[in-house]
mmCIF file of C-alpha atoms in Angstrom:
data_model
loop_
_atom_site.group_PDB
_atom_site.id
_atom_site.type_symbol
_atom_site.label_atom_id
_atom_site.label_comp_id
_atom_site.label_asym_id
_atom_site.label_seq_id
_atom_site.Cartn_x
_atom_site.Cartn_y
_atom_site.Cartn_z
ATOM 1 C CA UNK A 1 11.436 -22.561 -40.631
ATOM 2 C CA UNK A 2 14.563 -20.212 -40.761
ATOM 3 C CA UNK A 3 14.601 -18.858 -44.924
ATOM 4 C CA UNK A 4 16.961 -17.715 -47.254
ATOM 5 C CA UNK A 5 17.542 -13.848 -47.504
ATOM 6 C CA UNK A 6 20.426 -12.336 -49.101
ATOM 7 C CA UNK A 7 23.086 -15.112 -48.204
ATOM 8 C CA UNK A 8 21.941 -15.002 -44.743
ATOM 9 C CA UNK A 9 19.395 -17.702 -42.668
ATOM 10 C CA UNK A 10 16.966 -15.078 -40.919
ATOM 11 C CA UNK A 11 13.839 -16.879 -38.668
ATOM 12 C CA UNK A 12 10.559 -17.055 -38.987
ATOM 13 C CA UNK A 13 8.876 -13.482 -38.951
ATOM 14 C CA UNK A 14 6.799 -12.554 -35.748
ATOM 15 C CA UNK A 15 3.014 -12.632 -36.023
ATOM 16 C CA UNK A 16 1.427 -9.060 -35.227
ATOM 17 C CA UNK A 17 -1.178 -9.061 -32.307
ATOM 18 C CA UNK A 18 -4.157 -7.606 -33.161
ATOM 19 C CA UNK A 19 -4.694 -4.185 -31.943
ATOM 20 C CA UNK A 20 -0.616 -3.509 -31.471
ATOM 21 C CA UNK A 21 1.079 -0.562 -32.859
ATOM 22 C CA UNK A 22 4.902 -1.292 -34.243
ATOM 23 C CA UNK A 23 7.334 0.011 -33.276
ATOM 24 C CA UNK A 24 9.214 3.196 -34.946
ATOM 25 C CA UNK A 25 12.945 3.291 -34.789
ATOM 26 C CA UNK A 26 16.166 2.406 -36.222
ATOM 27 C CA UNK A 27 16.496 -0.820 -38.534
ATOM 28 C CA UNK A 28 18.233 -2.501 -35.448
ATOM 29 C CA UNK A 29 14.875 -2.286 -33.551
ATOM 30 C CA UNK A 30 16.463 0.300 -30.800
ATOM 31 C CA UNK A 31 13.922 2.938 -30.429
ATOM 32 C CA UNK A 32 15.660 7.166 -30.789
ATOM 33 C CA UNK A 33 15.404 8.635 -28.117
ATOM 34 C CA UNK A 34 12.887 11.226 -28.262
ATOM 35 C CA UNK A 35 10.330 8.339 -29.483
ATOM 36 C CA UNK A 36 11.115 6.762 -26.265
ATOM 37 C CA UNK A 37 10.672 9.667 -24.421
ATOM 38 C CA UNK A 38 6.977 10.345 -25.760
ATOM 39 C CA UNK A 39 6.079 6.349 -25.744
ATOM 40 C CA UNK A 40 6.372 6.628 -22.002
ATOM 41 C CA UNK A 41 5.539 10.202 -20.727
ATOM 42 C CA UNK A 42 3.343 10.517 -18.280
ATOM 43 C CA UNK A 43 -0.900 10.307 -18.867
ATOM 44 C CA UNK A 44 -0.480 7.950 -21.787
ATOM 45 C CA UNK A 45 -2.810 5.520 -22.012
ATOM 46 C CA UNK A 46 -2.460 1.835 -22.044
ATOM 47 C CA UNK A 47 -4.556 -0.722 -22.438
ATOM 48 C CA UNK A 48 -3.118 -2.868 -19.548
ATOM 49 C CA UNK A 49 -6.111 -3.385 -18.029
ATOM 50 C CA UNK A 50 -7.448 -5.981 -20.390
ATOM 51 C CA UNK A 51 -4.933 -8.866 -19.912
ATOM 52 C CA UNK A 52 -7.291 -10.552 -16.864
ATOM 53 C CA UNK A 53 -9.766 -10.685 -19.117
ATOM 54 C CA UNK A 54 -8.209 -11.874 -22.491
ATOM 55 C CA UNK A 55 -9.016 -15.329 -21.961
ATOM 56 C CA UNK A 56 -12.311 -14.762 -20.418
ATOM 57 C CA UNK A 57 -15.849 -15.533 -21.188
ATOM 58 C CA UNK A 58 -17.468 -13.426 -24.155
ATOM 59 C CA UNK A 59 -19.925 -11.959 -21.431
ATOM 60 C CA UNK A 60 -17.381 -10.769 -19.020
ATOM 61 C CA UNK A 61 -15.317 -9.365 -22.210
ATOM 62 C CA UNK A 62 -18.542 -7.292 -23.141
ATOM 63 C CA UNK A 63 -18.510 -5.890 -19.830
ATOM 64 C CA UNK A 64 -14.808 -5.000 -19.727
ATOM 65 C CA UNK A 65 -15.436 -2.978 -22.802
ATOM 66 C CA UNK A 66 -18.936 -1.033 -21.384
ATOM 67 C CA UNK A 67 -16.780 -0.060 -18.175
ATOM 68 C CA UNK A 68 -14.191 1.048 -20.244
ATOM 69 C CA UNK A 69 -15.928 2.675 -23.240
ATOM 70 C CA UNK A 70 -15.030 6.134 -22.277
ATOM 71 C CA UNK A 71 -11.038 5.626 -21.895
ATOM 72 C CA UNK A 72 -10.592 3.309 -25.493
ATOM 73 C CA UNK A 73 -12.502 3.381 -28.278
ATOM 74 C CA UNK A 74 -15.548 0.455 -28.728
ATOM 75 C CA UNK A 75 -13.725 -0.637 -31.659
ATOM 76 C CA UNK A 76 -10.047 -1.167 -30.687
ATOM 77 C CA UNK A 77 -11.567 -2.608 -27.314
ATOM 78 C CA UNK A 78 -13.259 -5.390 -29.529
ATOM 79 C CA UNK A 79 -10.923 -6.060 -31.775
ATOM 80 C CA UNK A 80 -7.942 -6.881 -28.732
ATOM 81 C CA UNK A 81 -10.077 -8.808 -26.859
ATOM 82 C CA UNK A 82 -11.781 -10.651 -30.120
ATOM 83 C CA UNK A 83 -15.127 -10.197 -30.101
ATOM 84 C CA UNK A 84 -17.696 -8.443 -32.745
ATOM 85 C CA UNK A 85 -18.661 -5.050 -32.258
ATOM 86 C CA UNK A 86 -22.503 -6.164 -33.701
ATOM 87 C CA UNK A 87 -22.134 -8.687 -30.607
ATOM 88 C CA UNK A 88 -21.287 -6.094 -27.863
ATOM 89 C CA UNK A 89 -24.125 -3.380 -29.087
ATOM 90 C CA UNK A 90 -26.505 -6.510 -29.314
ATOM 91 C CA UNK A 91 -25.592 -7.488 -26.136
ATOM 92 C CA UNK A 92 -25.963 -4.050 -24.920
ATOM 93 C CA UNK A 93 -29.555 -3.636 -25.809
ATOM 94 C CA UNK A 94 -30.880 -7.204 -23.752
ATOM 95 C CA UNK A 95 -32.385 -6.177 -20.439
ATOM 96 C CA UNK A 96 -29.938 -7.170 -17.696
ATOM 97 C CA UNK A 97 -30.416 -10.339 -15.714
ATOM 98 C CA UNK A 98 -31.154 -10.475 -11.946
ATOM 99 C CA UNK A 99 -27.616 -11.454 -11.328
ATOM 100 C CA UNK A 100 -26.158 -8.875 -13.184
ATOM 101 C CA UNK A 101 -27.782 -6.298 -11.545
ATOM 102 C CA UNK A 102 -26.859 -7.565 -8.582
ATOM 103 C CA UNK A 103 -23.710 -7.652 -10.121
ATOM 104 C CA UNK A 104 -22.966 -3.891 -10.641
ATOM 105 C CA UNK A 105 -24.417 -2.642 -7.575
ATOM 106 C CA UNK A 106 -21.712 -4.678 -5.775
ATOM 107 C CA UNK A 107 -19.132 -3.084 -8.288
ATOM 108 C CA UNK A 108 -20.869 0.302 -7.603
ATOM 109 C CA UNK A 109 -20.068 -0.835 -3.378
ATOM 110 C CA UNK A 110 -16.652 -1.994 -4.258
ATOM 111 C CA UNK A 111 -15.858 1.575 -6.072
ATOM 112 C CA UNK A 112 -16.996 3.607 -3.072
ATOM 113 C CA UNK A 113 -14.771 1.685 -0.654
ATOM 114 C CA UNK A 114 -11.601 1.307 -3.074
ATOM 115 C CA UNK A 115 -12.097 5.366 -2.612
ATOM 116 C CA UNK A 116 -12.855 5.280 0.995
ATOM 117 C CA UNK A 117 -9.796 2.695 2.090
ATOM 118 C CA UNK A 118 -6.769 5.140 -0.214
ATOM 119 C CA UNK A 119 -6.995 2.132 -2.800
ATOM 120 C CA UNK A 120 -5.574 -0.164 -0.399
ATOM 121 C CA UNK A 121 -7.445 -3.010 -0.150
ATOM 122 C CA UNK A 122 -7.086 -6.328 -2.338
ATOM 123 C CA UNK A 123 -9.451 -8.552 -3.091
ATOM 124 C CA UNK A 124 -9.476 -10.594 0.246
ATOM 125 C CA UNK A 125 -9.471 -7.070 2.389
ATOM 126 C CA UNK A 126 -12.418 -5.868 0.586
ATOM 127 C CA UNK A 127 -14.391 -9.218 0.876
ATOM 128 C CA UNK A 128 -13.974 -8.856 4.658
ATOM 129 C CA UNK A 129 -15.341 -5.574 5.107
ATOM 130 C CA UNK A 130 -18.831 -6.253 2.784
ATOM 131 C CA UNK A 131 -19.135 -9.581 4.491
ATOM 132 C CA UNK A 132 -19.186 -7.791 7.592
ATOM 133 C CA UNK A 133 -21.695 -5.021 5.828
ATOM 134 C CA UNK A 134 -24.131 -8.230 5.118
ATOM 135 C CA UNK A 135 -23.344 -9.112 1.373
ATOM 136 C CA UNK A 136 -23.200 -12.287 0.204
ATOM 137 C CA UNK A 137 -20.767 -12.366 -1.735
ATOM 138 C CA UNK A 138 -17.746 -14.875 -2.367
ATOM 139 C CA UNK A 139 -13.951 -13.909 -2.237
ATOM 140 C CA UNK A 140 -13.604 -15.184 -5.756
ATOM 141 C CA UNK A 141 -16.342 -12.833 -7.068
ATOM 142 C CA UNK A 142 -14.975 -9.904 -5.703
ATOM 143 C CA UNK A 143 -11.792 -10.506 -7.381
ATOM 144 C CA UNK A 144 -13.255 -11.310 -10.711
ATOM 145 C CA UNK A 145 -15.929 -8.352 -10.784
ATOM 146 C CA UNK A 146 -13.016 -5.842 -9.067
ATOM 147 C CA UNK A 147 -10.812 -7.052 -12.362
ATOM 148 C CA UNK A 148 -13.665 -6.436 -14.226
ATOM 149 C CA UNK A 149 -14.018 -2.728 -12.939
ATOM 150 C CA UNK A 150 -10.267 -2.025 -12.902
ATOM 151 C CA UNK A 151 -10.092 -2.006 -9.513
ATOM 152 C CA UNK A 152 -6.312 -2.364 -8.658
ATOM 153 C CA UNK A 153 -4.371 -1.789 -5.219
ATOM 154 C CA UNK A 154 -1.521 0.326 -4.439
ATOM 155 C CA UNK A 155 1.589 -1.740 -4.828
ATOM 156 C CA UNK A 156 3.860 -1.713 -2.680
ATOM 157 C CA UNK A 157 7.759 -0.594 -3.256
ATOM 158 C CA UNK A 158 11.666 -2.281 -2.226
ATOM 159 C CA UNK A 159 12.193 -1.720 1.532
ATOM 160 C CA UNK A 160 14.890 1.555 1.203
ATOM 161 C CA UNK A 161 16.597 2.321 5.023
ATOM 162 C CA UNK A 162 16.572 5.824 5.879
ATOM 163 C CA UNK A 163 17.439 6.376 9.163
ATOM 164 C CA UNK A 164 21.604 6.853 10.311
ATOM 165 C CA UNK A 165 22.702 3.969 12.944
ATOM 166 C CA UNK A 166 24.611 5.906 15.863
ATOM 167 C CA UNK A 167 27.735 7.083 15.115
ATOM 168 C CA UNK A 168 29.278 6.250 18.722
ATOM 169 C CA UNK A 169 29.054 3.461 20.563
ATOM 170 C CA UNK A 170 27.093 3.708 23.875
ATOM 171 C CA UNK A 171 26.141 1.420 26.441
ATOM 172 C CA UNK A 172 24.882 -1.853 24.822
ATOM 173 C CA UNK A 173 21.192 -2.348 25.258
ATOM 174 C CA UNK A 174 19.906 -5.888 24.123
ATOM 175 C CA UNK A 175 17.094 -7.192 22.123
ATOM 176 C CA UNK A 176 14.741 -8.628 24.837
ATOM 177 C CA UNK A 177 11.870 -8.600 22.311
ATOM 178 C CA UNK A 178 13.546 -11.021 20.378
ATOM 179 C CA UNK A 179 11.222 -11.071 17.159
ATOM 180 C CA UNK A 180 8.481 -11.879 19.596
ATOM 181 C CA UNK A 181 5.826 -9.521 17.976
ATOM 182 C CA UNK A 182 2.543 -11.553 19.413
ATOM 183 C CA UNK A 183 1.625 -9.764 22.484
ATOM 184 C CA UNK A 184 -1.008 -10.748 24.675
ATOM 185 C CA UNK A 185 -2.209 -7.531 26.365
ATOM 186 C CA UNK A 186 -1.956 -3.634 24.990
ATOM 187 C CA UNK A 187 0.277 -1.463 27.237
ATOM 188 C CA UNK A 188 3.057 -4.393 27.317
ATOM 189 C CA UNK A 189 5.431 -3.847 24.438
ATOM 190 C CA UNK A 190 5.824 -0.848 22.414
ATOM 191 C CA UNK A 191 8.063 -0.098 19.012
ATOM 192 C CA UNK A 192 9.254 3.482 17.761
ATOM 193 C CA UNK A 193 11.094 3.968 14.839
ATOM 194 C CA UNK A 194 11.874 7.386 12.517
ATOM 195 C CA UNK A 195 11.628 8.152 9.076
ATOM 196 C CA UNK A 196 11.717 10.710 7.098
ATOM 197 C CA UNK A 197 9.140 12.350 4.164
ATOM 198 C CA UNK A 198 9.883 14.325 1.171
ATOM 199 C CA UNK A 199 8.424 17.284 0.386
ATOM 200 C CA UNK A 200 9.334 20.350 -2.352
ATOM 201 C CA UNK A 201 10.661 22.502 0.611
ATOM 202 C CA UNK A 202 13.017 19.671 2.354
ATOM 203 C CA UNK A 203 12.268 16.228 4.633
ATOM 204 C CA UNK A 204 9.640 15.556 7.304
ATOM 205 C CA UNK A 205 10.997 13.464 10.286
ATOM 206 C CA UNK A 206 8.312 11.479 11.288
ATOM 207 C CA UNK A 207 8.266 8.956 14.738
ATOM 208 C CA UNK A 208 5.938 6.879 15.963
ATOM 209 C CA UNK A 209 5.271 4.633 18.885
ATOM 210 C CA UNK A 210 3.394 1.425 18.729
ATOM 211 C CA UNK A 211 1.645 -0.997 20.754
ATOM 212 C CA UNK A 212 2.091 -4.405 19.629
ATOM 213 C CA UNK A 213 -0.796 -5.630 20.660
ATOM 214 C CA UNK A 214 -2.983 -3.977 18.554
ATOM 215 C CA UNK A 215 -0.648 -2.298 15.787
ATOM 216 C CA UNK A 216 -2.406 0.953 17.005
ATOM 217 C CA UNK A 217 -0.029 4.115 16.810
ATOM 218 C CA UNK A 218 -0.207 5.389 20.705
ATOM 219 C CA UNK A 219 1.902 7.980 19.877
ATOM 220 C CA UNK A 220 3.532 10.218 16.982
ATOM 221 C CA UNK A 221 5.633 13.205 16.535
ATOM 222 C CA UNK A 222 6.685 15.549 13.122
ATOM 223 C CA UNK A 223 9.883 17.616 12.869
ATOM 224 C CA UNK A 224 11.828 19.677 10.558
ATOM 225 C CA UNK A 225 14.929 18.556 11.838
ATOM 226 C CA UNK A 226 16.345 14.771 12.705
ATOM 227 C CA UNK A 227 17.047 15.357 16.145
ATOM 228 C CA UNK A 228 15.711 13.722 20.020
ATOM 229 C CA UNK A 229 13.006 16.008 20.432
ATOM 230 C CA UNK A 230 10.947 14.495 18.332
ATOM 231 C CA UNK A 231 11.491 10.882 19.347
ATOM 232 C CA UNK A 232 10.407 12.524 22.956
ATOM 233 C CA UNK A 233 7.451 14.566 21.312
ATOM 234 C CA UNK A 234 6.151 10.339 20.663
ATOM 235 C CA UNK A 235 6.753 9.079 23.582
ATOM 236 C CA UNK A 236 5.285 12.019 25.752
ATOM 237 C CA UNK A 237 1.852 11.935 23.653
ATOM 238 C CA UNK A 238 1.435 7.822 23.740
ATOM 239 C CA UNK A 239 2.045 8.547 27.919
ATOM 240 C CA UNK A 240 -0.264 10.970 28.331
ATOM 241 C CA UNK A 241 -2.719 8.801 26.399
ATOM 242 C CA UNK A 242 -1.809 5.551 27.603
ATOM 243 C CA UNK A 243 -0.671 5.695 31.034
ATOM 244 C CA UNK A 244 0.776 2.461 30.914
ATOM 245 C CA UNK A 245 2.254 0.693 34.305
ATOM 246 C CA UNK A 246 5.396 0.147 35.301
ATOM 247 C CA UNK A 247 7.624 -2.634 33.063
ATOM 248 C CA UNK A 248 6.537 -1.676 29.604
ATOM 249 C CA UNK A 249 8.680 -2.683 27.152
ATOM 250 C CA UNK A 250 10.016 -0.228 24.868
ATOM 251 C CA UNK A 251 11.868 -1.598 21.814
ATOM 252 C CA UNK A 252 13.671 0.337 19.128
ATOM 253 C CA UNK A 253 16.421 0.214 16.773
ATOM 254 C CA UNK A 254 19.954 1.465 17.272
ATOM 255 C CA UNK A 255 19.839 4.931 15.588
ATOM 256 C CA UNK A 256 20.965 8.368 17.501
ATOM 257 C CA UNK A 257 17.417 9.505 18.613
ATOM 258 C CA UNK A 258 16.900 6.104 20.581
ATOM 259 C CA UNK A 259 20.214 5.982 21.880
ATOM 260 C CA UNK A 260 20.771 8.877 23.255
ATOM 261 C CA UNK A 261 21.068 9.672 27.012
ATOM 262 C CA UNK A 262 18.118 12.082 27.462
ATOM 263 C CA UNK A 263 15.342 9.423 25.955
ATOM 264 C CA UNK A 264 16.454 6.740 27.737
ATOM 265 C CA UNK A 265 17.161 8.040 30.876
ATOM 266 C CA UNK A 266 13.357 9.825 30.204
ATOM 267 C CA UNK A 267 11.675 6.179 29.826
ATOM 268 C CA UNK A 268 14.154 4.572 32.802
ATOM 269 C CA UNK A 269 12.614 7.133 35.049
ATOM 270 C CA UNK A 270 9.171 5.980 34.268
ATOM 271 C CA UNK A 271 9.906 2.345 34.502
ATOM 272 C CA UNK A 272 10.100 1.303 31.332
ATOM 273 C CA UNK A 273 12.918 -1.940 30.377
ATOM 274 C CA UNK A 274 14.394 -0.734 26.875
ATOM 275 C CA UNK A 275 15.361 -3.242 23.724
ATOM 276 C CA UNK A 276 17.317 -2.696 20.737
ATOM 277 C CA UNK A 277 17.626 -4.264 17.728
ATOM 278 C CA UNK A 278 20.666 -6.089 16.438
ATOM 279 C CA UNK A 279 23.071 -3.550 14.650
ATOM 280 C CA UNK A 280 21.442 -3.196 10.995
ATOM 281 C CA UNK A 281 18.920 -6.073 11.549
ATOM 282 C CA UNK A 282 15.451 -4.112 10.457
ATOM 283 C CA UNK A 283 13.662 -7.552 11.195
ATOM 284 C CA UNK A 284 14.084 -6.847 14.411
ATOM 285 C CA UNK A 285 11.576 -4.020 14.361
ATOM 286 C CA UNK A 286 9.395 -5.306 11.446
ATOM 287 C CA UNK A 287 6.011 -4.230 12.591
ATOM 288 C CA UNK A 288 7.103 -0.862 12.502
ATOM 289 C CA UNK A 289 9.088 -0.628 9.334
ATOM 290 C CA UNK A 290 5.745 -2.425 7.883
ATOM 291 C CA UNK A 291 3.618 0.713 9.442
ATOM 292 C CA UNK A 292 6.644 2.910 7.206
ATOM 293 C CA UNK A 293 6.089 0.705 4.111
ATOM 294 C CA UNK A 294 2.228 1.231 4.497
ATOM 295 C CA UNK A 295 2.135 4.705 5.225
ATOM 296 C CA UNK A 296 4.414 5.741 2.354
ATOM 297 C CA UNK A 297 3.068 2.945 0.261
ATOM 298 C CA UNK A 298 -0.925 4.351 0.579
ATOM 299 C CA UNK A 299 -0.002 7.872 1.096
ATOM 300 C CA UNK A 300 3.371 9.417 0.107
ATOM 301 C CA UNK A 301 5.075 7.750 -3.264
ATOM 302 C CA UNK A 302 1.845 8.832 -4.885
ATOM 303 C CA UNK A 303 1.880 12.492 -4.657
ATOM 304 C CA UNK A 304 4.228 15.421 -4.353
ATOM 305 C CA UNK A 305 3.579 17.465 -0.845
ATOM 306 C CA UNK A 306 4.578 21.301 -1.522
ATOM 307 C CA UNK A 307 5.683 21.516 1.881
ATOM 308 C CA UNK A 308 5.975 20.120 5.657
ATOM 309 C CA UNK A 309 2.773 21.846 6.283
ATOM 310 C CA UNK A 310 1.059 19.969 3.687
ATOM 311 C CA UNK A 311 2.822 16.803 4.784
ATOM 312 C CA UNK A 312 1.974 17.257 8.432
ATOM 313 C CA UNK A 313 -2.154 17.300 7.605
ATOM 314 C CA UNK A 314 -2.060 14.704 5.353
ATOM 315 C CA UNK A 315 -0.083 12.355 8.098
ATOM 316 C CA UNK A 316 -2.426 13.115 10.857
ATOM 317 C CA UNK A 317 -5.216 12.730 8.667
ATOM 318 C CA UNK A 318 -3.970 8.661 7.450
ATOM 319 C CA UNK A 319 -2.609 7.907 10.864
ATOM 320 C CA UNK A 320 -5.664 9.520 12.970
ATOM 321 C CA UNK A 321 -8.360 9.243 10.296
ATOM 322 C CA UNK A 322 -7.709 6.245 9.039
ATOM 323 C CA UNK A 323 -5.361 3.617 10.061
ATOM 324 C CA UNK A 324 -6.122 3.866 13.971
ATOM 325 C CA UNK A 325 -9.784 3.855 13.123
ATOM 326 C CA UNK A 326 -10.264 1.989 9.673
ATOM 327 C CA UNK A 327 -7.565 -0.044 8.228
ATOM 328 C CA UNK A 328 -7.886 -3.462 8.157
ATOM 329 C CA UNK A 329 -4.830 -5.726 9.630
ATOM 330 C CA UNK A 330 -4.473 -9.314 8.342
ATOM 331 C CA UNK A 331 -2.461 -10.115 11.443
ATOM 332 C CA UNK A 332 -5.605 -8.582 13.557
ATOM 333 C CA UNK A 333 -7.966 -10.875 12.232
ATOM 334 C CA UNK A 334 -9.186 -8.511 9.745
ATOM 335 C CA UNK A 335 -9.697 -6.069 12.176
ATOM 336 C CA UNK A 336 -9.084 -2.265 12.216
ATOM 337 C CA UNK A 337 -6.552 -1.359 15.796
ATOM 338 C CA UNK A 338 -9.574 0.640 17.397
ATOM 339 C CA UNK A 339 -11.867 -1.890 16.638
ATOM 340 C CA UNK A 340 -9.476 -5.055 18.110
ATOM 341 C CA UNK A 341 -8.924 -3.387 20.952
ATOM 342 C CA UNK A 342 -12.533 -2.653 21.582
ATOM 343 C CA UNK A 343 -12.940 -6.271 21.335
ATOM 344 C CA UNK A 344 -11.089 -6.587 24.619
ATOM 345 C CA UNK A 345 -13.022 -3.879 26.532
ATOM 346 C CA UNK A 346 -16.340 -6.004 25.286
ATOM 347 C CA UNK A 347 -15.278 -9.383 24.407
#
């Protein structure tokens, strides 16, 4: 109940939680500013990690606090998530049950392939793949032992647009894909878009082509410089490797590369039927702005390329090395592009 200080009614005073520091600052509770700065700079540690596992079983807490022994100290560790430190060193010493060895060498798995797959995969992306290595394993025990390893995906960021619409107005192509983004066959509809990547010595126009069918990238270009070429760079490499026949579908949105005279009268020749999106509709071309979000999602907002060299490898490597050949697609069945499209050649 609210008590009588000083000719004023203040409220009841907040409980402390055990294991948090107060906070320094001004009497008002606003923290100065160079406090603020060092609460948040970069490296500090937190102890985040713990809140899946606050209202948890005592056994699962003990093993929270052996797989994180060497980042927070075995005392704080026990005293946040309430439990003795005799308890956890007793525990400790008993020889470990058949299950929980099996236990950690499917956390030991699950560590290898959140390295392997960029830190990309959830919990339902990584129970596909070790299903399909042979363990049995259930999706809710992956989730609880990747929680209890600290195992966390790369989250993903606000869609930001980054590519100029045309600045004239040429002849009005419509949008014969119409959202229509389930394709029976590869080689029927394909979607190119551009984007661009930082890097400490200036962007890194990127454009890719892809098939529908499979989400595979058939073909991708890197420029210095936001112009056509590279747009045409795309398109010439998924030809040469695709060979597609007459009546492909080629859908993009309205920006200056795609509209321009040279690309489409380059795809016209070849027989190809063009679509564009709506005017500043990016749903139109979804599966390709999701291919963006991914790529600079899993690869780009979480490091600093020097320059376009350095950009350029590390591109080729995720696009060639991994997403083509390795990353899963919900939409795919759980399937990698390569590998779904195998699936057609041996069904």
């Amino acid at each position: 109940p609210p008590v009588q200080v000083a000719g004023r009614l203040e409220g009841p005073r907040r409980r402390r939680l055990p294991g948090l520091r107060r906070t320094q600052g001004t009497d008002d509770g606003s923290r100065p500013a160079q406090a603020g700065a060092r609460a948040g700079h970069r490296g500090a540690r937190h102890f985040k990690k713990s809140r899946g596992v606050l209202c948890a079983r005592v056994p699962v807490k003990y093993g929270f606090v052996q797989a994180h022994r060497v980042e927070f100290r075995v005392t704080r560790m026990c005293a946040v998530l309430a439990i003795s430190r005799s308890g956890f060193y007793a525990w400790q010493r008993r020889p470990a049950s058949g299950r929980a060895q099996a236990n950690q060498r499917l956390i030991d798995r699950m560590r290898l392939l959140h390295q392997q797959t960029r830190e990309a995969y959830g919990a339902r992306k990584m129970w596909h793949v070790l299903r399909r290595e042979g363990v049995a394993c259930g999706r809710h025990r992956v989730a609880r032992l990747r929680r209890l390893a600290g195992l966390v995906a790369l989250r993903r960021r606000r869609y930001v647009r980054t590519v100029q619409a045309r600045q004239q107005e040429p002849a009005m192509i419509p949008n014969r894909l119409a959202q229509r983004f389930a394709v029976p066959a590869k080689n029927r509809v394909w979607a190119g878009d551009l984007t661009f990547i930082p890097t400490r010595t200036g962007w890194l126009y990127v454009a890719v082509l892809l098939d529908l069918y499979s989400r595979r990238v058939v073909g991708w270009a890197m420029s210095e410089r936001q112009s056509p070429t590279v747009v045409i760079e795309a398109w010439l490499m998924a030809w040469r490797h695709r060979r597609p026949a007459a009546g492909l579908l080629h859908h993009s949105d309205q920006g200056n590369q795609y509209t321009a005279s040279l690309y489409q009268t380059l795809l016209t020749r070849r027989g190809v039927i063009l679509s564009m999106s709506r005017k500043g509709n990016c749903y139109d071309n979804a599966p390709v702005e999701s291919f963006f979000s991914t790529l600079k999602n899993e690869l780009v907002r979480h490091r600093q390329f020097q320059n376009q060299a350095e950009a350029r490898q590390a591109i080729f490597e995720y696009i060639e090395g991994f997403y083509n050949r390795r990353r899963l697609h919900q939409a795919l069945g759980y399937w990698s592009p390569e590998d779904f499209e195998r699936q057609e050649r041996d069904p």
